[in-house]
Amino acid sequence: MSADRVVKGTVPFGEHRTWFRVTGDLSSGVAPVVVVHGGPGSTHDYLLNLTGLASGGRPVVHYDQLGNGGSSHLPDRAASFWTVELFADELSNLLDRLGLADGYVLFGHSWGGMLGAYHAATRPAGLHGLIVANSPASYRLWRAEMDRLRAELPREVNDVLLRNEAAGTTDTAEYHEAMRVFYRKHVCRLDPWPRDYLASFYEIYNDPTVYYTMNGPAEFHVIGTLRDWSVEPLLPDITAPTLVLSGRHDEATPATVAPYLALIPDARWEVFEKSSHLPHLEEPERFTEAVSAFLAAATQRSLPRVPTTLWENR
């Protein structure tokens, strides 16, 4: 299978299905990159340009987490169903079902970086490296930094946000328009917003079950079940080499990523000066250069070939 070959399908996860996309050749013996998207409750779409990493012969695996995109939607499930453990189990199941558990690198973006760190702290034998992209280490730090960044918005914008949040009217056009002022500054500074980013953006609002339950109505208004969750206590247990990425204008500020650098034994940091939360879209050339260098260093040893019968046409 060549690097431009794409296989899509689903794997069973209990009584549900997890959608995946493989770009490249999983039987090549080169450790694949498994891409863990943000949200929770987003989709793989906004990270689709990471398929460019496959041009060098490295397979890239995307998937949609349960509740969104091509995976099973469960809008009637209670908040107690949507847990970190659920999504960690889904990730482990995907690795097993696709035959990847013996050798892979995780790329986790935003919430996906926290989920990746949670997974890495279990010290899975096949994890060759971890990339934590634009991800806070705790929602306590995140919420404090969101308050600070919001205070820097034009007063009339933050007044609209606060008024609607107090009234519980965060689904109004007024709130969404004010919300976009923050997003254009700290989430995606490109104008217009790229199609792939818009695809995930609208997927969240087509089925907001997971996002609203675990996060809340906006990036900066975290009132969901994750509002006090942190991976900080787990970080010293991560033994895989780790690359931490953030943008100079990122909502994931230096204060939110600092625990990764302080607590993971083998971690280094790359800052993208012209980016906010999406450097893979905002500075794609420099992003590819930094990530490719890390992947080459982290996956020097060869891997066993994965029989394609383990994962094709699932």
PDB file of C-alpha atoms in Angstrom:
ATOM      1  CA  MET A   1       0.000   0.000   0.000  1.00  0.00           C
ATOM      2  CA  SER A   2       1.473   3.362  -0.983  1.00  0.00           C
ATOM      3  CA  ALA A   3       1.478   6.521   1.108  1.00  0.00           C
ATOM      4  CA  ASP A   4      -1.454   7.940  -0.848  1.00  0.00           C
ATOM      5  CA  ARG A   5      -3.619   4.857  -0.229  1.00  0.00           C
ATOM      6  CA  VAL A   6      -6.415   5.554   2.230  1.00  0.00           C
ATOM      7  CA  VAL A   7      -8.465   2.924   4.018  1.00  0.00           C
ATOM      8  CA  LYS A   8     -11.495   3.857   6.097  1.00  0.00           C
ATOM      9  CA  GLY A   9     -13.653   1.705   8.280  1.00  0.00           C
ATOM     10  CA  THR A  10     -14.910   1.054  11.780  1.00  0.00           C
ATOM     11  CA  VAL A  11     -13.884  -1.270  14.581  1.00  0.00           C
ATOM     12  CA  PRO A  12     -16.177  -2.569  17.323  1.00  0.00           C
ATOM     13  CA  PHE A  13     -15.909  -0.955  20.734  1.00  0.00           C
ATOM     14  CA  GLY A  14     -18.215  -2.874  22.999  1.00  0.00           C
ATOM     15  CA  GLU A  15     -21.678  -2.455  21.488  1.00  0.00           C
ATOM     16  CA  HIS A  16     -20.532   0.655  19.601  1.00  0.00           C
ATOM     17  CA  ARG A  17     -18.293   1.447  16.608  1.00  0.00           C
ATOM     18  CA  THR A  18     -15.188   3.621  16.318  1.00  0.00           C
ATOM     19  CA  TRP A  19     -14.538   5.126  12.883  1.00  0.00           C
ATOM     20  CA  PHE A  20     -10.940   5.244  11.623  1.00  0.00           C
ATOM     21  CA  ARG A  21      -8.923   6.329   8.614  1.00  0.00           C
ATOM     22  CA  VAL A  22      -5.473   4.943   7.739  1.00  0.00           C
ATOM     23  CA  THR A  23      -3.212   6.848   5.340  1.00  0.00           C
ATOM     24  CA  GLY A  24      -0.195   4.840   4.216  1.00  0.00           C
ATOM     25  CA  ASP A  25       0.972   1.288   4.781  1.00  0.00           C
ATOM     26  CA  LEU A  26       0.531  -0.208   8.245  1.00  0.00           C
ATOM     27  CA  SER A  27       2.465  -3.285   7.134  1.00  0.00           C
ATOM     28  CA  SER A  28       5.615  -1.275   6.294  1.00  0.00           C
ATOM     29  CA  GLY A  29       7.305  -1.730   9.670  1.00  0.00           C
ATOM     30  CA  VAL A  30       7.386   2.050  10.259  1.00  0.00           C
ATOM     31  CA  ALA A  31       5.746   3.151  13.498  1.00  0.00           C
ATOM     32  CA  PRO A  32       2.470   4.918  12.665  1.00  0.00           C
ATOM     33  CA  VAL A  33       1.289   8.185  14.122  1.00  0.00           C
ATOM     34  CA  VAL A  34      -2.078   7.812  15.834  1.00  0.00           C
ATOM     35  CA  VAL A  35      -3.879  11.156  15.918  1.00  0.00           C
ATOM     36  CA  VAL A  36      -6.104  11.897  18.916  1.00  0.00           C
ATOM     37  CA  HIS A  37      -8.369  14.879  18.292  1.00  0.00           C
ATOM     38  CA  GLY A  38      -9.569  17.490  20.724  1.00  0.00           C
ATOM     39  CA  GLY A  39     -12.888  18.464  22.176  1.00  0.00           C
ATOM     40  CA  PRO A  40     -13.945  16.287  23.799  1.00  0.00           C
ATOM     41  CA  GLY A  41     -16.610  16.000  21.161  1.00  0.00           C
ATOM     42  CA  SER A  42     -14.767  17.238  18.094  1.00  0.00           C
ATOM     43  CA  THR A  43     -13.751  15.122  15.081  1.00  0.00           C
ATOM     44  CA  HIS A  44     -10.617  14.231  13.134  1.00  0.00           C
ATOM     45  CA  ASP A  45     -11.351  16.665  10.284  1.00  0.00           C
ATOM     46  CA  TYR A  46      -9.378  19.669  11.535  1.00  0.00           C
ATOM     47  CA  LEU A  47      -6.279  17.479  11.891  1.00  0.00           C
ATOM     48  CA  LEU A  48      -6.588  15.916   8.452  1.00  0.00           C
ATOM     49  CA  ASN A  49      -3.511  17.651   7.059  1.00  0.00           C
ATOM     50  CA  LEU A  50      -1.371  15.456   9.321  1.00  0.00           C
ATOM     51  CA  THR A  51      -1.775  12.896   6.538  1.00  0.00           C
ATOM     52  CA  GLY A  52       1.132  14.795   4.958  1.00  0.00           C
ATOM     53  CA  LEU A  53       3.421  12.939   7.376  1.00  0.00           C
ATOM     54  CA  ALA A  54       2.661   9.771   5.391  1.00  0.00           C
ATOM     55  CA  SER A  55       4.492  11.161   2.370  1.00  0.00           C
ATOM     56  CA  GLY A  56       7.740  10.053   4.007  1.00  0.00           C
ATOM     57  CA  GLY A  57       6.480   6.488   4.384  1.00  0.00           C
ATOM     58  CA  ARG A  58       5.059   6.793   7.896  1.00  0.00           C
ATOM     59  CA  PRO A  59       1.418   5.672   8.245  1.00  0.00           C
ATOM     60  CA  VAL A  60      -0.998   8.083   9.863  1.00  0.00           C
ATOM     61  CA  VAL A  61      -4.122   6.911  11.684  1.00  0.00           C
ATOM     62  CA  HIS A  62      -7.029   9.238  12.394  1.00  0.00           C
ATOM     63  CA  TYR A  63     -10.182   8.304  14.252  1.00  0.00           C
ATOM     64  CA  ASP A  64     -13.354   9.926  15.541  1.00  0.00           C
ATOM     65  CA  GLN A  65     -13.937   9.481  19.231  1.00  0.00           C
ATOM     66  CA  LEU A  66     -17.189   7.941  20.360  1.00  0.00           C
ATOM     67  CA  GLY A  67     -20.150  10.279  20.118  1.00  0.00           C
ATOM     68  CA  ASN A  68     -19.041  12.245  17.071  1.00  0.00           C
ATOM     69  CA  GLY A  69     -18.154  12.114  13.399  1.00  0.00           C
ATOM     70  CA  GLY A  70     -18.256   8.658  11.875  1.00  0.00           C
ATOM     71  CA  SER A  71     -18.329   6.843  15.226  1.00  0.00           C
ATOM     72  CA  SER A  72     -21.467   5.859  17.124  1.00  0.00           C
ATOM     73  CA  HIS A  73     -23.574   8.809  18.268  1.00  0.00           C
ATOM     74  CA  LEU A  74     -25.256   8.399  21.630  1.00  0.00           C
ATOM     75  CA  PRO A  75     -27.167  11.616  22.329  1.00  0.00           C
ATOM     76  CA  ASP A  76     -29.349  10.080  25.030  1.00  0.00           C
ATOM     77  CA  ARG A  77     -26.540   8.873  27.292  1.00  0.00           C
ATOM     78  CA  ALA A  78     -26.266  10.466  30.727  1.00  0.00           C
ATOM     79  CA  ALA A  79     -23.296  12.574  31.759  1.00  0.00           C
ATOM     80  CA  SER A  80     -22.003   9.670  33.851  1.00  0.00           C
ATOM     81  CA  PHE A  81     -21.427   7.662  30.655  1.00  0.00           C
ATOM     82  CA  TRP A  82     -18.936  10.174  29.194  1.00  0.00           C
ATOM     83  CA  THR A  83     -15.732   9.668  31.176  1.00  0.00           C
ATOM     84  CA  VAL A  84     -12.012   9.918  30.618  1.00  0.00           C
ATOM     85  CA  GLU A  85     -11.804   6.159  31.181  1.00  0.00           C
ATOM     86  CA  LEU A  86     -14.296   5.550  28.376  1.00  0.00           C
ATOM     87  CA  PHE A  87     -12.151   7.412  25.857  1.00  0.00           C
ATOM     88  CA  ALA A  88      -8.932   5.863  27.173  1.00  0.00           C
ATOM     89  CA  ASP A  89     -10.469   2.414  26.723  1.00  0.00           C
ATOM     90  CA  GLU A  90     -11.598   3.368  23.222  1.00  0.00           C
ATOM     91  CA  LEU A  91      -8.063   4.401  22.286  1.00  0.00           C
ATOM     92  CA  SER A  92      -6.565   1.162  23.642  1.00  0.00           C
ATOM     93  CA  ASN A  93      -9.223  -0.837  21.820  1.00  0.00           C
ATOM     94  CA  LEU A  94      -8.439   0.925  18.542  1.00  0.00           C
ATOM     95  CA  LEU A  95      -4.715   0.202  18.910  1.00  0.00           C
ATOM     96  CA  ASP A  96      -5.439  -3.472  19.545  1.00  0.00           C
ATOM     97  CA  ARG A  97      -8.005  -3.834  16.775  1.00  0.00           C
ATOM     98  CA  LEU A  98      -5.699  -2.255  14.196  1.00  0.00           C
ATOM     99  CA  GLY A  99      -2.711  -4.282  15.382  1.00  0.00           C
ATOM    100  CA  LEU A 100      -0.721  -1.198  16.403  1.00  0.00           C
ATOM    101  CA  ALA A 101      -0.056  -1.841  20.080  1.00  0.00           C
ATOM    102  CA  ASP A 102       3.490  -3.120  19.466  1.00  0.00           C
ATOM    103  CA  GLY A 103       4.748   0.166  18.057  1.00  0.00           C
ATOM    104  CA  TYR A 104       3.204   3.605  17.564  1.00  0.00           C
ATOM    105  CA  VAL A 105       3.500   7.316  18.347  1.00  0.00           C
ATOM    106  CA  LEU A 106       0.589   9.293  19.790  1.00  0.00           C
ATOM    107  CA  PHE A 107      -0.199  12.794  18.596  1.00  0.00           C
ATOM    108  CA  GLY A 108      -2.782  14.345  20.894  1.00  0.00           C
ATOM    109  CA  HIS A 109      -4.201  17.793  20.284  1.00  0.00           C
ATOM    110  CA  SER A 110      -5.875  19.913  22.996  1.00  0.00           C
ATOM    111  CA  TRP A 111      -8.100  17.519  25.018  1.00  0.00           C
ATOM    112  CA  GLY A 112      -6.453  14.780  22.942  1.00  0.00           C
ATOM    113  CA  GLY A 113      -3.088  15.731  24.428  1.00  0.00           C
ATOM    114  CA  MET A 114      -4.449  15.186  27.917  1.00  0.00           C
ATOM    115  CA  LEU A 115      -5.948  11.859  26.837  1.00  0.00           C
ATOM    116  CA  GLY A 116      -2.616  10.920  25.255  1.00  0.00           C
ATOM    117  CA  ALA A 117      -0.782  11.750  28.483  1.00  0.00           C
ATOM    118  CA  TYR A 118      -3.278   9.666  30.464  1.00  0.00           C
ATOM    119  CA  HIS A 119      -2.584   6.743  28.117  1.00  0.00           C
ATOM    120  CA  ALA A 120       1.184   7.261  28.159  1.00  0.00           C
ATOM    121  CA  ALA A 121       1.289   7.268  31.959  1.00  0.00           C
ATOM    122  CA  THR A 122       0.288   3.592  31.917  1.00  0.00           C
ATOM    123  CA  ARG A 123       3.652   2.968  30.201  1.00  0.00           C
ATOM    124  CA  PRO A 124       2.368   0.910  27.261  1.00  0.00           C
ATOM    125  CA  ALA A 125       5.237  -1.138  25.854  1.00  0.00           C
ATOM    126  CA  GLY A 126       4.617  -0.112  22.249  1.00  0.00           C
ATOM    127  CA  LEU A 127       4.514   3.645  22.760  1.00  0.00           C
ATOM    128  CA  HIS A 128       7.594   5.080  21.068  1.00  0.00           C
ATOM    129  CA  GLY A 129       6.793   8.733  21.583  1.00  0.00           C
ATOM    130  CA  LEU A 130       4.148  11.234  22.660  1.00  0.00           C
ATOM    131  CA  ILE A 131       3.336  14.585  21.079  1.00  0.00           C
ATOM    132  CA  VAL A 132       1.242  16.863  23.275  1.00  0.00           C
ATOM    133  CA  ALA A 133      -0.016  19.628  21.020  1.00  0.00           C
ATOM    134  CA  ASN A 134      -1.672  22.787  22.349  1.00  0.00           C
ATOM    135  CA  SER A 135      -2.926  21.010  25.422  1.00  0.00           C
ATOM    136  CA  PRO A 136      -3.317  22.082  29.045  1.00  0.00           C
ATOM    137  CA  ALA A 137      -2.172  19.775  31.820  1.00  0.00           C
ATOM    138  CA  SER A 138      -5.171  20.640  33.964  1.00  0.00           C
ATOM    139  CA  TYR A 139      -8.511  22.329  33.606  1.00  0.00           C
ATOM    140  CA  ARG A 140      -7.871  24.282  36.785  1.00  0.00           C
ATOM    141  CA  LEU A 141      -4.944  25.990  35.058  1.00  0.00           C
ATOM    142  CA  TRP A 142      -6.977  26.275  31.856  1.00  0.00           C
ATOM    143  CA  ARG A 143      -9.911  28.007  33.538  1.00  0.00           C
ATOM    144  CA  ALA A 144      -7.627  30.488  35.277  1.00  0.00           C
ATOM    145  CA  GLU A 145      -5.923  31.356  31.997  1.00  0.00           C
ATOM    146  CA  MET A 146      -9.256  31.627  30.187  1.00  0.00           C
ATOM    147  CA  ASP A 147     -10.337  34.253  32.733  1.00  0.00           C
ATOM    148  CA  ARG A 148      -7.128  36.167  32.093  1.00  0.00           C
ATOM    149  CA  LEU A 149      -7.429  36.011  28.301  1.00  0.00           C
ATOM    150  CA  ARG A 150     -11.093  36.999  28.426  1.00  0.00           C
ATOM    151  CA  ALA A 151     -10.223  40.041  30.488  1.00  0.00           C
ATOM    152  CA  GLU A 152      -8.032  41.173  27.574  1.00  0.00           C
ATOM    153  CA  LEU A 153     -10.938  41.130  25.112  1.00  0.00           C
ATOM    154  CA  PRO A 154     -12.769  44.355  24.315  1.00  0.00           C
ATOM    155  CA  ARG A 155     -14.989  45.066  27.309  1.00  0.00           C
ATOM    156  CA  GLU A 156     -18.186  45.048  25.285  1.00  0.00           C
ATOM    157  CA  VAL A 157     -17.360  41.562  23.938  1.00  0.00           C
ATOM    158  CA  ASN A 158     -16.731  40.056  27.343  1.00  0.00           C
ATOM    159  CA  ASP A 159     -19.847  41.771  28.680  1.00  0.00           C
ATOM    160  CA  VAL A 160     -21.917  39.948  26.037  1.00  0.00           C
ATOM    161  CA  LEU A 161     -20.302  36.647  26.968  1.00  0.00           C
ATOM    162  CA  LEU A 162     -20.795  37.124  30.692  1.00  0.00           C
ATOM    163  CA  ARG A 163     -24.388  38.275  30.330  1.00  0.00           C
ATOM    164  CA  ASN A 164     -25.365  35.254  28.254  1.00  0.00           C
ATOM    165  CA  GLU A 165     -23.484  32.835  30.487  1.00  0.00           C
ATOM    166  CA  ALA A 166     -25.270  34.191  33.555  1.00  0.00           C
ATOM    167  CA  ALA A 167     -28.624  33.903  31.785  1.00  0.00           C
ATOM    168  CA  GLY A 168     -27.923  30.430  30.382  1.00  0.00           C
ATOM    169  CA  THR A 169     -28.382  31.704  26.816  1.00  0.00           C
ATOM    170  CA  THR A 170     -25.118  30.505  25.342  1.00  0.00           C
ATOM    171  CA  ASP A 171     -26.933  29.106  22.303  1.00  0.00           C
ATOM    172  CA  THR A 172     -27.812  32.567  20.951  1.00  0.00           C
ATOM    173  CA  ALA A 173     -26.361  34.178  17.834  1.00  0.00           C
ATOM    174  CA  GLU A 174     -25.180  37.087  19.999  1.00  0.00           C
ATOM    175  CA  TYR A 175     -23.118  34.761  22.187  1.00  0.00           C
ATOM    176  CA  HIS A 176     -21.652  32.867  19.234  1.00  0.00           C
ATOM    177  CA  GLU A 177     -20.594  36.066  17.500  1.00  0.00           C
ATOM    178  CA  ALA A 178     -18.837  37.310  20.633  1.00  0.00           C
ATOM    179  CA  MET A 179     -17.310  33.860  21.110  1.00  0.00           C
ATOM    180  CA  ARG A 180     -15.732  34.066  17.655  1.00  0.00           C
ATOM    181  CA  VAL A 181     -13.802  37.183  18.695  1.00  0.00           C
ATOM    182  CA  PHE A 182     -11.930  35.035  21.212  1.00  0.00           C
ATOM    183  CA  TYR A 183     -11.565  32.158  18.758  1.00  0.00           C
ATOM    184  CA  ARG A 184     -10.079  34.376  16.047  1.00  0.00           C
ATOM    185  CA  LYS A 185      -7.469  35.585  18.510  1.00  0.00           C
ATOM    186  CA  HIS A 186      -6.583  32.420  20.423  1.00  0.00           C
ATOM    187  CA  VAL A 187      -7.864  29.385  18.464  1.00  0.00           C
ATOM    188  CA  CYS A 188      -7.343  30.035  14.744  1.00  0.00           C
ATOM    189  CA  ARG A 189      -5.867  33.280  13.452  1.00  0.00           C
ATOM    190  CA  LEU A 190      -6.249  32.393   9.768  1.00  0.00           C
ATOM    191  CA  ASP A 191      -8.744  34.373   7.721  1.00  0.00           C
ATOM    192  CA  PRO A 192     -10.815  32.763   6.387  1.00  0.00           C
ATOM    193  CA  TRP A 193     -10.912  29.737   8.633  1.00  0.00           C
ATOM    194  CA  PRO A 194      -9.749  26.603   6.767  1.00  0.00           C
ATOM    195  CA  ARG A 195     -12.373  24.167   5.529  1.00  0.00           C
ATOM    196  CA  ASP A 196     -11.045  21.291   7.658  1.00  0.00           C
ATOM    197  CA  TYR A 197     -11.298  23.388  10.810  1.00  0.00           C
ATOM    198  CA  LEU A 198     -14.807  24.520   9.943  1.00  0.00           C
ATOM    199  CA  ALA A 199     -15.807  20.888   9.355  1.00  0.00           C
ATOM    200  CA  SER A 200     -14.924  19.938  12.934  1.00  0.00           C
ATOM    201  CA  PHE A 201     -16.327  23.202  14.290  1.00  0.00           C
ATOM    202  CA  TYR A 202     -19.730  22.466  12.792  1.00  0.00           C
ATOM    203  CA  GLU A 203     -19.610  18.762  13.694  1.00  0.00           C
ATOM    204  CA  ILE A 204     -19.498  19.775  17.367  1.00  0.00           C
ATOM    205  CA  TYR A 205     -22.645  21.817  16.987  1.00  0.00           C
ATOM    206  CA  ASN A 206     -24.415  19.181  14.893  1.00  0.00           C
ATOM    207  CA  ASP A 207     -24.135  16.869  17.896  1.00  0.00           C
ATOM    208  CA  PRO A 208     -22.867  18.735  20.967  1.00  0.00           C
ATOM    209  CA  THR A 209     -23.618  15.899  23.401  1.00  0.00           C
ATOM    210  CA  VAL A 210     -20.022  15.146  24.367  1.00  0.00           C
ATOM    211  CA  TYR A 211     -18.660  18.687  24.141  1.00  0.00           C
ATOM    212  CA  TYR A 212     -21.414  20.287  26.198  1.00  0.00           C
ATOM    213  CA  THR A 213     -21.361  17.472  28.773  1.00  0.00           C
ATOM    214  CA  MET A 214     -17.630  17.286  29.376  1.00  0.00           C
ATOM    215  CA  ASN A 215     -16.448  20.797  28.451  1.00  0.00           C
ATOM    216  CA  GLY A 216     -19.288  23.276  28.222  1.00  0.00           C
ATOM    217  CA  PRO A 217     -20.612  25.719  25.611  1.00  0.00           C
ATOM    218  CA  ALA A 218     -17.259  27.279  24.660  1.00  0.00           C
ATOM    219  CA  GLU A 219     -13.512  26.793  24.988  1.00  0.00           C
ATOM    220  CA  PHE A 220     -13.328  29.511  27.630  1.00  0.00           C
ATOM    221  CA  HIS A 221     -16.471  28.578  29.581  1.00  0.00           C
ATOM    222  CA  VAL A 222     -15.689  25.157  31.028  1.00  0.00           C
ATOM    223  CA  ILE A 223     -18.602  24.099  33.214  1.00  0.00           C
ATOM    224  CA  GLY A 224     -18.744  20.420  32.240  1.00  0.00           C
ATOM    225  CA  THR A 225     -17.598  17.262  33.992  1.00  0.00           C
ATOM    226  CA  LEU A 226     -13.934  17.925  33.180  1.00  0.00           C
ATOM    227  CA  ARG A 227     -13.821  21.323  34.862  1.00  0.00           C
ATOM    228  CA  ASP A 228     -11.503  20.098  37.651  1.00  0.00           C
ATOM    229  CA  TRP A 229      -9.743  17.223  35.859  1.00  0.00           C
ATOM    230  CA  SER A 230      -5.937  17.136  35.648  1.00  0.00           C
ATOM    231  CA  VAL A 231      -3.210  14.823  34.375  1.00  0.00           C
ATOM    232  CA  GLU A 232      -0.538  16.541  36.463  1.00  0.00           C
ATOM    233  CA  PRO A 233      -0.250  13.699  39.030  1.00  0.00           C
ATOM    234  CA  LEU A 234       0.326  11.210  36.186  1.00  0.00           C
ATOM    235  CA  LEU A 235       3.042  13.049  34.288  1.00  0.00           C
ATOM    236  CA  PRO A 236       6.091  11.711  36.228  1.00  0.00           C
ATOM    237  CA  ASP A 237       5.007   8.200  35.146  1.00  0.00           C
ATOM    238  CA  ILE A 238       5.462   8.980  31.442  1.00  0.00           C
ATOM    239  CA  THR A 239       8.684   7.406  30.179  1.00  0.00           C
ATOM    240  CA  ALA A 240       8.193   7.950  26.439  1.00  0.00           C
ATOM    241  CA  PRO A 241      10.060  10.861  24.834  1.00  0.00           C
ATOM    242  CA  THR A 242       7.618  13.746  24.628  1.00  0.00           C
ATOM    243  CA  LEU A 243       7.325  16.783  22.395  1.00  0.00           C
ATOM    244  CA  VAL A 244       5.157  19.636  23.669  1.00  0.00           C
ATOM    245  CA  LEU A 245       3.824  22.107  21.085  1.00  0.00           C
ATOM    246  CA  SER A 246       2.108  25.446  21.562  1.00  0.00           C
ATOM    247  CA  GLY A 247       1.496  28.694  19.733  1.00  0.00           C
ATOM    248  CA  ARG A 248       2.571  32.144  20.856  1.00  0.00           C
ATOM    249  CA  HIS A 249      -1.086  33.289  20.806  1.00  0.00           C
ATOM    250  CA  ASP A 250      -2.490  29.955  21.995  1.00  0.00           C
ATOM    251  CA  GLU A 251      -5.374  29.562  24.408  1.00  0.00           C
ATOM    252  CA  ALA A 252      -3.134  26.801  25.780  1.00  0.00           C
ATOM    253  CA  THR A 253      -0.807  29.355  27.342  1.00  0.00           C
ATOM    254  CA  PRO A 254       2.678  28.654  28.726  1.00  0.00           C
ATOM    255  CA  ALA A 255       1.183  28.397  32.211  1.00  0.00           C
ATOM    256  CA  THR A 256      -1.122  25.578  31.097  1.00  0.00           C
ATOM    257  CA  VAL A 257       1.613  23.509  29.414  1.00  0.00           C
ATOM    258  CA  ALA A 258       4.342  24.123  32.014  1.00  0.00           C
ATOM    259  CA  PRO A 259       3.561  20.942  34.040  1.00  0.00           C
ATOM    260  CA  TYR A 260       4.364  18.735  31.052  1.00  0.00           C
ATOM    261  CA  LEU A 261       7.828  20.233  30.850  1.00  0.00           C
ATOM    262  CA  ALA A 262       8.429  20.201  34.584  1.00  0.00           C
ATOM    263  CA  LEU A 263       7.119  16.700  35.341  1.00  0.00           C
ATOM    264  CA  ILE A 264       7.739  14.475  32.303  1.00  0.00           C
ATOM    265  CA  PRO A 265      11.345  13.236  32.525  1.00  0.00           C
ATOM    266  CA  ASP A 266      12.059  13.436  28.778  1.00  0.00           C
ATOM    267  CA  ALA A 267      10.125  16.398  27.372  1.00  0.00           C
ATOM    268  CA  ARG A 268      10.987  19.328  25.157  1.00  0.00           C
ATOM    269  CA  TRP A 269       8.988  22.325  23.941  1.00  0.00           C
ATOM    270  CA  GLU A 270       8.441  23.932  20.553  1.00  0.00           C
ATOM    271  CA  VAL A 271       6.675  27.298  20.347  1.00  0.00           C
ATOM    272  CA  PHE A 272       5.185  28.512  17.057  1.00  0.00           C
ATOM    273  CA  GLU A 273       5.529  32.276  16.966  1.00  0.00           C
ATOM    274  CA  LYS A 274       2.835  32.954  14.344  1.00  0.00           C
ATOM    275  CA  SER A 275       0.263  30.501  15.656  1.00  0.00           C
ATOM    276  CA  SER A 276      -2.515  30.208  18.174  1.00  0.00           C
ATOM    277  CA  HIS A 277      -4.176  26.839  18.894  1.00  0.00           C
ATOM    278  CA  LEU A 278      -3.690  25.241  15.450  1.00  0.00           C
ATOM    279  CA  PRO A 279      -0.048  25.501  14.349  1.00  0.00           C
ATOM    280  CA  HIS A 280      -0.488  22.528  12.022  1.00  0.00           C
ATOM    281  CA  LEU A 281      -2.771  24.828   9.992  1.00  0.00           C
ATOM    282  CA  GLU A 282      -1.265  28.206  10.848  1.00  0.00           C
ATOM    283  CA  GLU A 283       2.416  27.287  10.297  1.00  0.00           C
ATOM    284  CA  PRO A 284       2.245  23.975   8.423  1.00  0.00           C
ATOM    285  CA  GLU A 285       5.800  23.920   7.066  1.00  0.00           C
ATOM    286  CA  ARG A 286       7.483  24.579  10.395  1.00  0.00           C
ATOM    287  CA  PHE A 287       5.036  22.221  12.100  1.00  0.00           C
ATOM    288  CA  THR A 288       5.898  19.378   9.711  1.00  0.00           C
ATOM    289  CA  GLU A 289       9.614  20.016  10.154  1.00  0.00           C
ATOM    290  CA  ALA A 290       9.446  19.936  13.961  1.00  0.00           C
ATOM    291  CA  VAL A 291       7.183  16.900  14.157  1.00  0.00           C
ATOM    292  CA  SER A 292       9.091  14.933  11.514  1.00  0.00           C
ATOM    293  CA  ALA A 293      12.375  15.481  13.349  1.00  0.00           C
ATOM    294  CA  PHE A 294      10.856  14.237  16.591  1.00  0.00           C
ATOM    295  CA  LEU A 295       9.321  11.191  14.909  1.00  0.00           C
ATOM    296  CA  ALA A 296      12.614  10.240  13.300  1.00  0.00           C
ATOM    297  CA  ALA A 297      14.418  10.384  16.645  1.00  0.00           C
ATOM    298  CA  ALA A 298      11.681   8.595  18.593  1.00  0.00           C
ATOM    299  CA  THR A 299      11.208   5.667  16.201  1.00  0.00           C
ATOM    300  CA  GLN A 300      14.703   4.667  15.178  1.00  0.00           C
ATOM    301  CA  ARG A 301      14.250   0.959  15.722  1.00  0.00           C
ATOM    302  CA  SER A 302      12.363  -1.074  13.132  1.00  0.00           C
ATOM    303  CA  LEU A 303       9.023  -2.680  13.911  1.00  0.00           C
ATOM    304  CA  PRO A 304       7.373  -5.963  12.985  1.00  0.00           C
ATOM    305  CA  ARG A 305       5.146  -5.816   9.935  1.00  0.00           C
ATOM    306  CA  VAL A 306       1.454  -5.650  10.764  1.00  0.00           C
ATOM    307  CA  PRO A 307      -0.625  -8.065   8.656  1.00  0.00           C
ATOM    308  CA  THR A 308      -3.218  -6.004   6.852  1.00  0.00           C
ATOM    309  CA  THR A 309      -5.832  -8.646   7.571  1.00  0.00           C
ATOM    310  CA  LEU A 310      -5.867  -7.357  11.152  1.00  0.00           C
ATOM    311  CA  TRP A 311      -7.335  -4.038  10.175  1.00  0.00           C
ATOM    312  CA  GLU A 312      -8.483  -3.755   6.574  1.00  0.00           C
ATOM    313  CA  ASN A 313     -12.202  -3.880   5.859  1.00  0.00           C
ATOM    314  CA  ARG A 314     -13.169  -3.880   9.525  1.00  0.00           C
TER     315      ARG A 314
END
